mmCIF file of C-alpha atoms in Angstrom:
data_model
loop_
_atom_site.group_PDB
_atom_site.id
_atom_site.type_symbol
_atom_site.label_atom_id
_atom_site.label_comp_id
_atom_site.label_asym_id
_atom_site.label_seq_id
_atom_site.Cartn_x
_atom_site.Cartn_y
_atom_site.Cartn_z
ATOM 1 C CA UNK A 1 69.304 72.946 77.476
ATOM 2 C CA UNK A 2 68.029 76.183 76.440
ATOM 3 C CA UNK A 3 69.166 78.383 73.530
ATOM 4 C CA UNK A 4 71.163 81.973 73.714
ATOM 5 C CA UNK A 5 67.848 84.019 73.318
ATOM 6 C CA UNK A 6 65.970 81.572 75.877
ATOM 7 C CA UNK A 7 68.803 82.821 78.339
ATOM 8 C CA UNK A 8 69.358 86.224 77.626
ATOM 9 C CA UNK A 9 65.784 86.854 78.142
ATOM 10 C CA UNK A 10 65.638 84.685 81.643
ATOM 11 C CA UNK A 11 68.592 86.456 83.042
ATOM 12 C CA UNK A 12 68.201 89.895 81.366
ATOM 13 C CA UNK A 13 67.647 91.212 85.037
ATOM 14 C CA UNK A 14 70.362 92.346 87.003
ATOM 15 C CA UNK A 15 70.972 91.956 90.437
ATOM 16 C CA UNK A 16 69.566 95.619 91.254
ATOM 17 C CA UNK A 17 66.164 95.739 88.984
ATOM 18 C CA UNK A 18 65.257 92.242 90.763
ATOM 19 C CA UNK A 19 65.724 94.037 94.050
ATOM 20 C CA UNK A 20 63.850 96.696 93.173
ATOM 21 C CA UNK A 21 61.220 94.860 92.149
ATOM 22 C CA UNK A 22 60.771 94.049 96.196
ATOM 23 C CA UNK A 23 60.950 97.719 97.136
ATOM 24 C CA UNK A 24 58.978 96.785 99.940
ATOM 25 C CA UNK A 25 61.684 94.947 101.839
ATOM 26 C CA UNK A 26 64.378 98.188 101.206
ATOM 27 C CA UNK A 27 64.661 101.194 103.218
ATOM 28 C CA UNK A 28 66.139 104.668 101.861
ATOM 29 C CA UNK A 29 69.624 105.855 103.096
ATOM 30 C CA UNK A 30 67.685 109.418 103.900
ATOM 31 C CA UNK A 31 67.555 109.745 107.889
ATOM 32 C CA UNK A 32 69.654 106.700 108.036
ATOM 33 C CA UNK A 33 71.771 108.345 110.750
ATOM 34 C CA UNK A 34 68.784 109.447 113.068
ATOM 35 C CA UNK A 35 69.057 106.246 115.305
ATOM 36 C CA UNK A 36 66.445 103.999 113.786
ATOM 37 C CA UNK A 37 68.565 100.859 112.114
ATOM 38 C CA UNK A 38 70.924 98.984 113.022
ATOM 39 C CA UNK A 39 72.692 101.218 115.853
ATOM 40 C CA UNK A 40 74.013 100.930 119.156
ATOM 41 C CA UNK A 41 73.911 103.309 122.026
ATOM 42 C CA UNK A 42 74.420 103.549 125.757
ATOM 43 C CA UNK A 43 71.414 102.317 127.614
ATOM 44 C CA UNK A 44 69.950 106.262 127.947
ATOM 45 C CA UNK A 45 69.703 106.118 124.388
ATOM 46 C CA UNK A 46 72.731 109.197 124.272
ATOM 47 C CA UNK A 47 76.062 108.197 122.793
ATOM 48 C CA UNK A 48 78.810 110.199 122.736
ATOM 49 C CA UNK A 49 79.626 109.730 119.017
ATOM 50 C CA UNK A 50 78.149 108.395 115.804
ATOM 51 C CA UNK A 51 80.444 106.154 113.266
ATOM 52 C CA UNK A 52 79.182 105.038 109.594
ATOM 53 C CA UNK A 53 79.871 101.867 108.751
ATOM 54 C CA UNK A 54 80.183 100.776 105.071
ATOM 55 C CA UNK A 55 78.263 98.045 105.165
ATOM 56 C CA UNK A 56 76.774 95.080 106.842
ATOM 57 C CA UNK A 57 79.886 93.534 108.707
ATOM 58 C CA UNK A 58 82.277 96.578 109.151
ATOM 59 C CA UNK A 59 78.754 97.448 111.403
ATOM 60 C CA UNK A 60 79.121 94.409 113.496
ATOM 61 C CA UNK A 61 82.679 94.996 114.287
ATOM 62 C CA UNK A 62 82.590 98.479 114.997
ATOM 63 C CA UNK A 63 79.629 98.080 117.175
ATOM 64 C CA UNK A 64 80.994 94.802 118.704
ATOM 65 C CA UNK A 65 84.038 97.456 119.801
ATOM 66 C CA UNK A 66 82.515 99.955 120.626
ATOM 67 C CA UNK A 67 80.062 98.951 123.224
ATOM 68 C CA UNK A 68 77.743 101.286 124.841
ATOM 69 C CA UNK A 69 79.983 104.403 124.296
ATOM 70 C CA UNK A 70 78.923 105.200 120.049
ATOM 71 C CA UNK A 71 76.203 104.718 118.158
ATOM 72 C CA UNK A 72 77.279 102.342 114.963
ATOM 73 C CA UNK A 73 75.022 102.558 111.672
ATOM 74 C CA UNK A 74 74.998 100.573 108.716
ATOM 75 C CA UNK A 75 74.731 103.097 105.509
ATOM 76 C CA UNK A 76 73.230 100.025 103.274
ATOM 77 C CA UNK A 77 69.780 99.806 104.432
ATOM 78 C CA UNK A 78 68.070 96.725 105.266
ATOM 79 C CA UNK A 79 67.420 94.309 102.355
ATOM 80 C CA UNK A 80 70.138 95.820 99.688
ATOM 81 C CA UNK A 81 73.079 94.480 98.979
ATOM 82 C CA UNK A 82 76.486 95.843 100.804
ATOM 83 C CA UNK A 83 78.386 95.466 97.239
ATOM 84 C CA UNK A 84 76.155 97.330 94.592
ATOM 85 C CA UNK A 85 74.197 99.050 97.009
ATOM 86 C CA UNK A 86 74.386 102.720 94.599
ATOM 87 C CA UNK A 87 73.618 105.823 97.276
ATOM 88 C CA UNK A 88 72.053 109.178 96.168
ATOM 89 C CA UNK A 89 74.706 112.176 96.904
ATOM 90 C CA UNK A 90 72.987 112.923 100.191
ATOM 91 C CA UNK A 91 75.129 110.006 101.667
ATOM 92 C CA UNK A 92 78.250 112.080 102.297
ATOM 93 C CA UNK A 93 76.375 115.165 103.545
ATOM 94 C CA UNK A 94 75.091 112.179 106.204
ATOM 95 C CA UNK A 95 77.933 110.678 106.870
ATOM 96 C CA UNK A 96 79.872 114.096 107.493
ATOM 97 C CA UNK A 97 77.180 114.404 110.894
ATOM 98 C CA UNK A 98 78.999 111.187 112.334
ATOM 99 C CA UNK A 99 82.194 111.501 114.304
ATOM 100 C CA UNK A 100 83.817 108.626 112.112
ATOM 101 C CA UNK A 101 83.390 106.700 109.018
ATOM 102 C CA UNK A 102 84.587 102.985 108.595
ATOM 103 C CA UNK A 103 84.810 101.411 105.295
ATOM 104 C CA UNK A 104 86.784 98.775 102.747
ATOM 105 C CA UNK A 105 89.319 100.046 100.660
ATOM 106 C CA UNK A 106 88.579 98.872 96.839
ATOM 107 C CA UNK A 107 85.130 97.565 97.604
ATOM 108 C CA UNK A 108 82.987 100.248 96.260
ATOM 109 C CA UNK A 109 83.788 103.548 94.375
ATOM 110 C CA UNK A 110 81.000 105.377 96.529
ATOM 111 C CA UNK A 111 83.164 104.678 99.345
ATOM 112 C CA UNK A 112 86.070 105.113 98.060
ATOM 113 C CA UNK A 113 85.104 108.668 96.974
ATOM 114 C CA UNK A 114 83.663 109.196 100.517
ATOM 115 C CA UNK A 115 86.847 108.252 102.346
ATOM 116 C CA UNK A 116 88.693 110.864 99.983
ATOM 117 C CA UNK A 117 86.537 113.339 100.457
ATOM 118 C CA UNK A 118 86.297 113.181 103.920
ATOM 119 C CA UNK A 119 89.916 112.836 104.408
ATOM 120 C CA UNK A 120 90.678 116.412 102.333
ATOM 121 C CA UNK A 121 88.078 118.070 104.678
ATOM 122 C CA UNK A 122 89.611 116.272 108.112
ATOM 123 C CA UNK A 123 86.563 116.802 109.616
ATOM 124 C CA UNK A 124 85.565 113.139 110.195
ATOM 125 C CA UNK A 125 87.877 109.775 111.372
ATOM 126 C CA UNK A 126 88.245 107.904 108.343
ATOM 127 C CA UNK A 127 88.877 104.390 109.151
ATOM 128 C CA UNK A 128 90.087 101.873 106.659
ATOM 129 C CA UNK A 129 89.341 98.683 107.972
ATOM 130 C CA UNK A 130 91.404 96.569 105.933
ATOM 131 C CA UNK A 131 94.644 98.963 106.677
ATOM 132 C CA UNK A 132 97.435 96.457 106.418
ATOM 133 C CA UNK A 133 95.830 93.330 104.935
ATOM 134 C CA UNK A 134 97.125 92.245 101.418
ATOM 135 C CA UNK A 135 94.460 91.038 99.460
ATOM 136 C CA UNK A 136 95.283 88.212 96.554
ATOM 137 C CA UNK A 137 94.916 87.269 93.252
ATOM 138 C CA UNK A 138 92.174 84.562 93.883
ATOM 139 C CA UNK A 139 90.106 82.579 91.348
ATOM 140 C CA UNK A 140 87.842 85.135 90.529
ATOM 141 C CA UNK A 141 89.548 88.457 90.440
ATOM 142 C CA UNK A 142 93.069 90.282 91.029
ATOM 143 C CA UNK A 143 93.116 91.836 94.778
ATOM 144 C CA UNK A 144 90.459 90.294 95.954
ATOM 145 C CA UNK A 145 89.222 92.555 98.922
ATOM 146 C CA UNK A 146 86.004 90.523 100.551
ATOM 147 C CA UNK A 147 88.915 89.857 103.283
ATOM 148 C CA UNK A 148 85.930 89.471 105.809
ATOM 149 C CA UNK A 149 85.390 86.114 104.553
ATOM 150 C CA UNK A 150 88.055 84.500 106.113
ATOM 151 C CA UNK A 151 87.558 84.769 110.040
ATOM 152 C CA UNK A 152 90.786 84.741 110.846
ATOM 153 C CA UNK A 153 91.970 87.952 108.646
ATOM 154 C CA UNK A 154 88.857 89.662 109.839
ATOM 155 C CA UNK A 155 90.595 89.594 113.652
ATOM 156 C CA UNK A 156 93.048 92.083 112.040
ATOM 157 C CA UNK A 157 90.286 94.152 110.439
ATOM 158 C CA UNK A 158 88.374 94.161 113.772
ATOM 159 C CA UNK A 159 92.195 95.112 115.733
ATOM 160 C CA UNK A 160 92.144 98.050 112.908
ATOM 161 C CA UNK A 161 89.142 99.385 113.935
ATOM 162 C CA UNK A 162 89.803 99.023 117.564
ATOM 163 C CA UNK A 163 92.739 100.761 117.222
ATOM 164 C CA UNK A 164 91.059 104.096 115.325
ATOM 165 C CA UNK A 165 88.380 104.596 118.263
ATOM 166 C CA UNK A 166 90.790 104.285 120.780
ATOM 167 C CA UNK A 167 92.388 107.697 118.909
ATOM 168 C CA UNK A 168 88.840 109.130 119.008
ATOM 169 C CA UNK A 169 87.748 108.597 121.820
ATOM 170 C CA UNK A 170 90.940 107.736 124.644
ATOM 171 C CA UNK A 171 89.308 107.722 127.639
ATOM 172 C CA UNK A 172 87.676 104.371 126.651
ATOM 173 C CA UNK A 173 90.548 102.519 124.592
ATOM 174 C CA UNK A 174 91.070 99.962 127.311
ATOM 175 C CA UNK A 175 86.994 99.251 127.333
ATOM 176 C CA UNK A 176 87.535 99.117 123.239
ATOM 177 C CA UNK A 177 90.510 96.679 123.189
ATOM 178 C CA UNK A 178 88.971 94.365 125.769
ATOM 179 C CA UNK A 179 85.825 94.549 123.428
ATOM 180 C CA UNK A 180 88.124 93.576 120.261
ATOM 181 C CA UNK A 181 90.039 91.066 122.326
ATOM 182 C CA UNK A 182 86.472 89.152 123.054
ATOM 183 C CA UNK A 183 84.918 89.387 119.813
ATOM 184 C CA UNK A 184 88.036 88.259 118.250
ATOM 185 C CA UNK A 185 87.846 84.952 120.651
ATOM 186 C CA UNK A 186 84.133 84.482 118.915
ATOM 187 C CA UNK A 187 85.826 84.859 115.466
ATOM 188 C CA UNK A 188 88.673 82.154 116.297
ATOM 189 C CA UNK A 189 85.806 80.042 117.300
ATOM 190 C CA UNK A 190 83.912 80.689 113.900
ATOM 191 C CA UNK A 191 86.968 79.504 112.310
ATOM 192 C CA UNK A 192 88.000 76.593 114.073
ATOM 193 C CA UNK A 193 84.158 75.411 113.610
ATOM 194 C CA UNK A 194 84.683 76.236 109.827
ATOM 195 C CA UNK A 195 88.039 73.989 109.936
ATOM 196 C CA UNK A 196 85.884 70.951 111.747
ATOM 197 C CA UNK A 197 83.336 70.895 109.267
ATOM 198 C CA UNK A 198 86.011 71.580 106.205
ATOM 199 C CA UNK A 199 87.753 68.176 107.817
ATOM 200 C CA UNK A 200 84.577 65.902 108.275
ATOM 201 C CA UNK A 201 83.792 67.048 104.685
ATOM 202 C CA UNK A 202 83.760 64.245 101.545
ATOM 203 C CA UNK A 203 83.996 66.957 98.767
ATOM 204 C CA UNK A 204 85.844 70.596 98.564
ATOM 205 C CA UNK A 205 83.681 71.887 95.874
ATOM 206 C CA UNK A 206 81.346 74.523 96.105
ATOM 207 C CA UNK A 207 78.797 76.129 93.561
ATOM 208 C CA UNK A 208 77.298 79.652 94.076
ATOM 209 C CA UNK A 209 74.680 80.386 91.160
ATOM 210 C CA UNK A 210 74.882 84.330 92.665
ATOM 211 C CA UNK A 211 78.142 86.592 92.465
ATOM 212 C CA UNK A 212 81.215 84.989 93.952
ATOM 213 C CA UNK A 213 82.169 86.464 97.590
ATOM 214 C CA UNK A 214 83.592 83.505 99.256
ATOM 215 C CA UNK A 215 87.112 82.803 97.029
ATOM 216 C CA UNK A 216 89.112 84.144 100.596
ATOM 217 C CA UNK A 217 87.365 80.180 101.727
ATOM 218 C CA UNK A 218 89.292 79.088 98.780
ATOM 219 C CA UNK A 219 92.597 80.230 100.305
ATOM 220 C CA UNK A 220 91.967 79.647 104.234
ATOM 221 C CA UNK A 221 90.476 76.313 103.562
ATOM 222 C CA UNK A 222 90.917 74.733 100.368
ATOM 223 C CA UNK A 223 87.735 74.847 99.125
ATOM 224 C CA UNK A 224 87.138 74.651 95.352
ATOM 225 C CA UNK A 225 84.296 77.602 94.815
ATOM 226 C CA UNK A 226 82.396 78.033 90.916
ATOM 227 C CA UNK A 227 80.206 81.066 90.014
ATOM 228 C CA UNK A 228 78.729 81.747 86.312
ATOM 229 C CA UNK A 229 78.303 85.203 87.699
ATOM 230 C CA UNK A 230 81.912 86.389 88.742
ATOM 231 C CA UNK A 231 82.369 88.661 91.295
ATOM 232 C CA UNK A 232 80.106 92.054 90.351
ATOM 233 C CA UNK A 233 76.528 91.500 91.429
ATOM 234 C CA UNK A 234 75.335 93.046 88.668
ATOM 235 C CA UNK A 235 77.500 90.522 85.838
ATOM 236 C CA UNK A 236 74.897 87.812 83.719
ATOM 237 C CA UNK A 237 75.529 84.740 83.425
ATOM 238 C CA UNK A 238 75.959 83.891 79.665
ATOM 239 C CA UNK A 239 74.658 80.577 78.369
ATOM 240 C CA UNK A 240 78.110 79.053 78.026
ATOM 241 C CA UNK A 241 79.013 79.858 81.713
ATOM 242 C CA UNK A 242 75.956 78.232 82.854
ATOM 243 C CA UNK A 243 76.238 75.046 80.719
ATOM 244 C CA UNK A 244 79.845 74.724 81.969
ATOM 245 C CA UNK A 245 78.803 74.978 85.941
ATOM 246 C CA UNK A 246 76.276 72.225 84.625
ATOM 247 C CA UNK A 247 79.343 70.359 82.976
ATOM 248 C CA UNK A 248 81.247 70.406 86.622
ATOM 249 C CA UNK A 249 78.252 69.466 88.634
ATOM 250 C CA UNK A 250 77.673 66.682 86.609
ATOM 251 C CA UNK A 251 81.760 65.662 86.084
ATOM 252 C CA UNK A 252 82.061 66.148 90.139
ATOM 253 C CA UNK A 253 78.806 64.477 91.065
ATOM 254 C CA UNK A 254 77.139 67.752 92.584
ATOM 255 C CA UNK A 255 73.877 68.016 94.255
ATOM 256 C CA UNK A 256 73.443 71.297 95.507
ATOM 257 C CA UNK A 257 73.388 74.940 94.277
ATOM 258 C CA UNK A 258 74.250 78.362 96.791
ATOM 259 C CA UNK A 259 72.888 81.457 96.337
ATOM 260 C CA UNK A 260 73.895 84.650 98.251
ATOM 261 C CA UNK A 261 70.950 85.777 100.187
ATOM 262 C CA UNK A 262 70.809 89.565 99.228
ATOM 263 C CA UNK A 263 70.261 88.381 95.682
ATOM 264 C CA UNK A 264 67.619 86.171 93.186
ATOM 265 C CA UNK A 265 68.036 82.844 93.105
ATOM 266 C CA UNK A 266 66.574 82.269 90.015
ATOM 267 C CA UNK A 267 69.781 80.987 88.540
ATOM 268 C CA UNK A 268 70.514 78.718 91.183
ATOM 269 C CA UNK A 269 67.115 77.429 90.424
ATOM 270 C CA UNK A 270 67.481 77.050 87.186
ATOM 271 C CA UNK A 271 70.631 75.077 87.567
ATOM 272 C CA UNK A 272 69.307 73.459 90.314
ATOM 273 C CA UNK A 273 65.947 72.250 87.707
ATOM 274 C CA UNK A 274 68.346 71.358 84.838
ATOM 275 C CA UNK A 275 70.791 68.862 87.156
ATOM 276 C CA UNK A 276 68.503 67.392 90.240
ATOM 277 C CA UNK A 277 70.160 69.469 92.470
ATOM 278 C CA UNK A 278 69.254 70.935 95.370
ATOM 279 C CA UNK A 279 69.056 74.827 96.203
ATOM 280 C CA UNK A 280 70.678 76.371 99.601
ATOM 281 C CA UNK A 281 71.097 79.798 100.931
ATOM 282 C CA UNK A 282 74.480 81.060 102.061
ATOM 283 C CA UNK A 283 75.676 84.604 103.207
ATOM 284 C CA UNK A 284 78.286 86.908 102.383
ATOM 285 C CA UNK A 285 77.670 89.120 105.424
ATOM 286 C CA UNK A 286 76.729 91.763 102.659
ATOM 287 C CA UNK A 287 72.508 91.719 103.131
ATOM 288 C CA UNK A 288 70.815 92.380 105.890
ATOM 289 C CA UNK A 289 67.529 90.963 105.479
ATOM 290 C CA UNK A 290 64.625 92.094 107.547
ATOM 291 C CA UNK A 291 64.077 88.619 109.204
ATOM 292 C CA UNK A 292 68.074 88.890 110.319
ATOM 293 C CA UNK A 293 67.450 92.397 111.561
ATOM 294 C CA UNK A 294 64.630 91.283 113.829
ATOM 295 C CA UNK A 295 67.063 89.231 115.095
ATOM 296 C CA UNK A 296 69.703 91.494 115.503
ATOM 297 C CA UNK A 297 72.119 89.633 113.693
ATOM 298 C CA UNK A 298 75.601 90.380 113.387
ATOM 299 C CA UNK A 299 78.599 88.428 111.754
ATOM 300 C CA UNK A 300 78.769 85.089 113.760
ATOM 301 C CA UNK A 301 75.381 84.596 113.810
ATOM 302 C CA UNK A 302 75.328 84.616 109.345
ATOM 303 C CA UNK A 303 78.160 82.378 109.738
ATOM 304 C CA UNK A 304 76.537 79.772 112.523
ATOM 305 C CA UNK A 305 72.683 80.233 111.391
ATOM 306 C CA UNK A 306 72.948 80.260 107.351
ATOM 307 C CA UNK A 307 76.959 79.270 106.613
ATOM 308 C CA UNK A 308 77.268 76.382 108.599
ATOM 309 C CA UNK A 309 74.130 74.637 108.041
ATOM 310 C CA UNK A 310 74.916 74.878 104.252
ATOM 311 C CA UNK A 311 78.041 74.117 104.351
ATOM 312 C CA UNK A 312 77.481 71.184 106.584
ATOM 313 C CA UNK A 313 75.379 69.781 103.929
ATOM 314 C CA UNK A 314 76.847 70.954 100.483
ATOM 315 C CA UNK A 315 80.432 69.839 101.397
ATOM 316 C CA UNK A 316 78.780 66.450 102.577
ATOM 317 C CA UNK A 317 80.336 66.497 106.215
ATOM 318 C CA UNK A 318 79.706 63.236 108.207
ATOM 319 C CA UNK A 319 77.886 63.598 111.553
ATOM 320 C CA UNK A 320 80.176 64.525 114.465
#
């Protein structure tokens, strides 16, 4: 065990110097609407309209909607983080050139400030994807809003959305509801595969040495989720937190350690060291990463191609 200096000093980092620190693998916001990242358009490379898109999964579910008829950006470049990602004040001067702006409610204050001011100007669709949905108190904070955790809930979210470009655009709300319809189909099936390995599992309990995203798995499936870090990205562990996720592993008989992919896992290592664990990615659909981008990945595949896999082996889930 280490002393209070010894981890002040280890963990003095946040979230957002470490990530700046591998400026190589982030992308500025400036130009981030000229058609280069993350965007969809008709197969002549001309869309009618443009929507912003908060971050990384409010893209895939616009776009998934949307189809060939609007180009869909993600504001948080490639390689930050969708919940501390910190624009310059260019971003609502960009975001005032698109026909429509989708974000979360209560998620982050630069949003929330866009969404106002692009609501007294009425210039631009504001689209609130989680109109409707009640967040709860969960285990880590009071209205917890990460709603798109839970792949059922997100089927309302995605309905939301559908529902706002049909009022922009009405000549193509029967192309946009079919679109919802089917990608809500692939989201039942995310959740039912979620529920099969949640059932073959021998343990509910779930450490993430990063900030805690994934409490909405605590209500839709029982699962039993501790983070030193809270739910900020930007929060320190203290030494006391971290000796009492090592008192849990140990007391619960714990062998592996999650980090979020967007940020360091230098904690999870550390715990990982200190208690013979061992470490494993998982994904709060927040990060993009350039390897994921290459691949065009959108919500089901983080779920299917980092979620599962982890899960499959931190929650100890027999074979099928």
């Amino acid at each position: 065990m280490v002393d209070d200096t010894t981890m002040s000093n280890q963990y003095a980092l946040t979230r957002r110097s470490a990530l700046a620190s591998a400026s190589g693998l982030l992308v500025g916001v400036a130009g981030c609407l000229s058609g280069d990242d993350n965007e969809v358009d008709s197969g002549d490379g001309e869309a009618e309209y443009t929507v912003s898109a908060g971050f990384l999964a409010l893209w895939d579910f616009t776009r998934q909607i949307a189809g060939e008829h609007m180009n869909v950006v993600d504001l948080v470049p490639v390689g930050e983080h969708g919940h501390d990602f910190n624009p310059g004040p260019s971003v609502v001067a960009d975001v005032e050139e698109s026909d429509a702006f989708v974000y979360l409610r209560d998620f982050a204050s630069w949003q929330d400030d866009t969404a106002a001011e692009l609501e007294s100007e009425d210039d631009v669709h504001v689209i609130e994807a989680a109109e409707g949905i009640e967040f709860f108190d969960s285990p880590a904070e009071d209205d917890d809003e990460q709603f798109w955790m839970d792949p059922v809930t997100c089927q309302e979210g995605v309905d939301n959305i559908a529902d706002a470009l049909s009022e922009i655009d009405p000549e193509n709300a029967d192309e946009y509801a079919e679109n919802a319809a089917s990608f809500n189909e692939e989201l039942q099936d995310v959740h039912e595969e979620f529920e099969d390995i949640v059932d073959r599992a021998e343990t509910s309990d779930l450490i993430v040495a990063t900030h805690d995203s994934f409490q909405w798995w605590h209500d839709r499936y029982g699962l039993d989720i501790y983070s030193p870090i809270g739910t900020s990205p930007d929060n320190e562990a203290t030494p006391q937190e971290t000796e009492e996720i090592e008192r849990i592993m140990e007391e619960n008989d714990i062998g592996h350690v999650l980090y979020d992919v967007g940020e360091p896992d230098d904690l999870a290592n550390y715990l990982a060291d200190e208690t013979d664990a061992e470490v494993l990615p998982i994904s709060p659909v927040e990060t993009q990463l350039p390897e994921y981008d290459e691949a065009d990945w959108g919500y089901v595949d983080h779920y299917r191609e980092v979620n599962f896999p982890t899960l499959e082996e931190a929650l100890e889930a027999s074979p099928n």
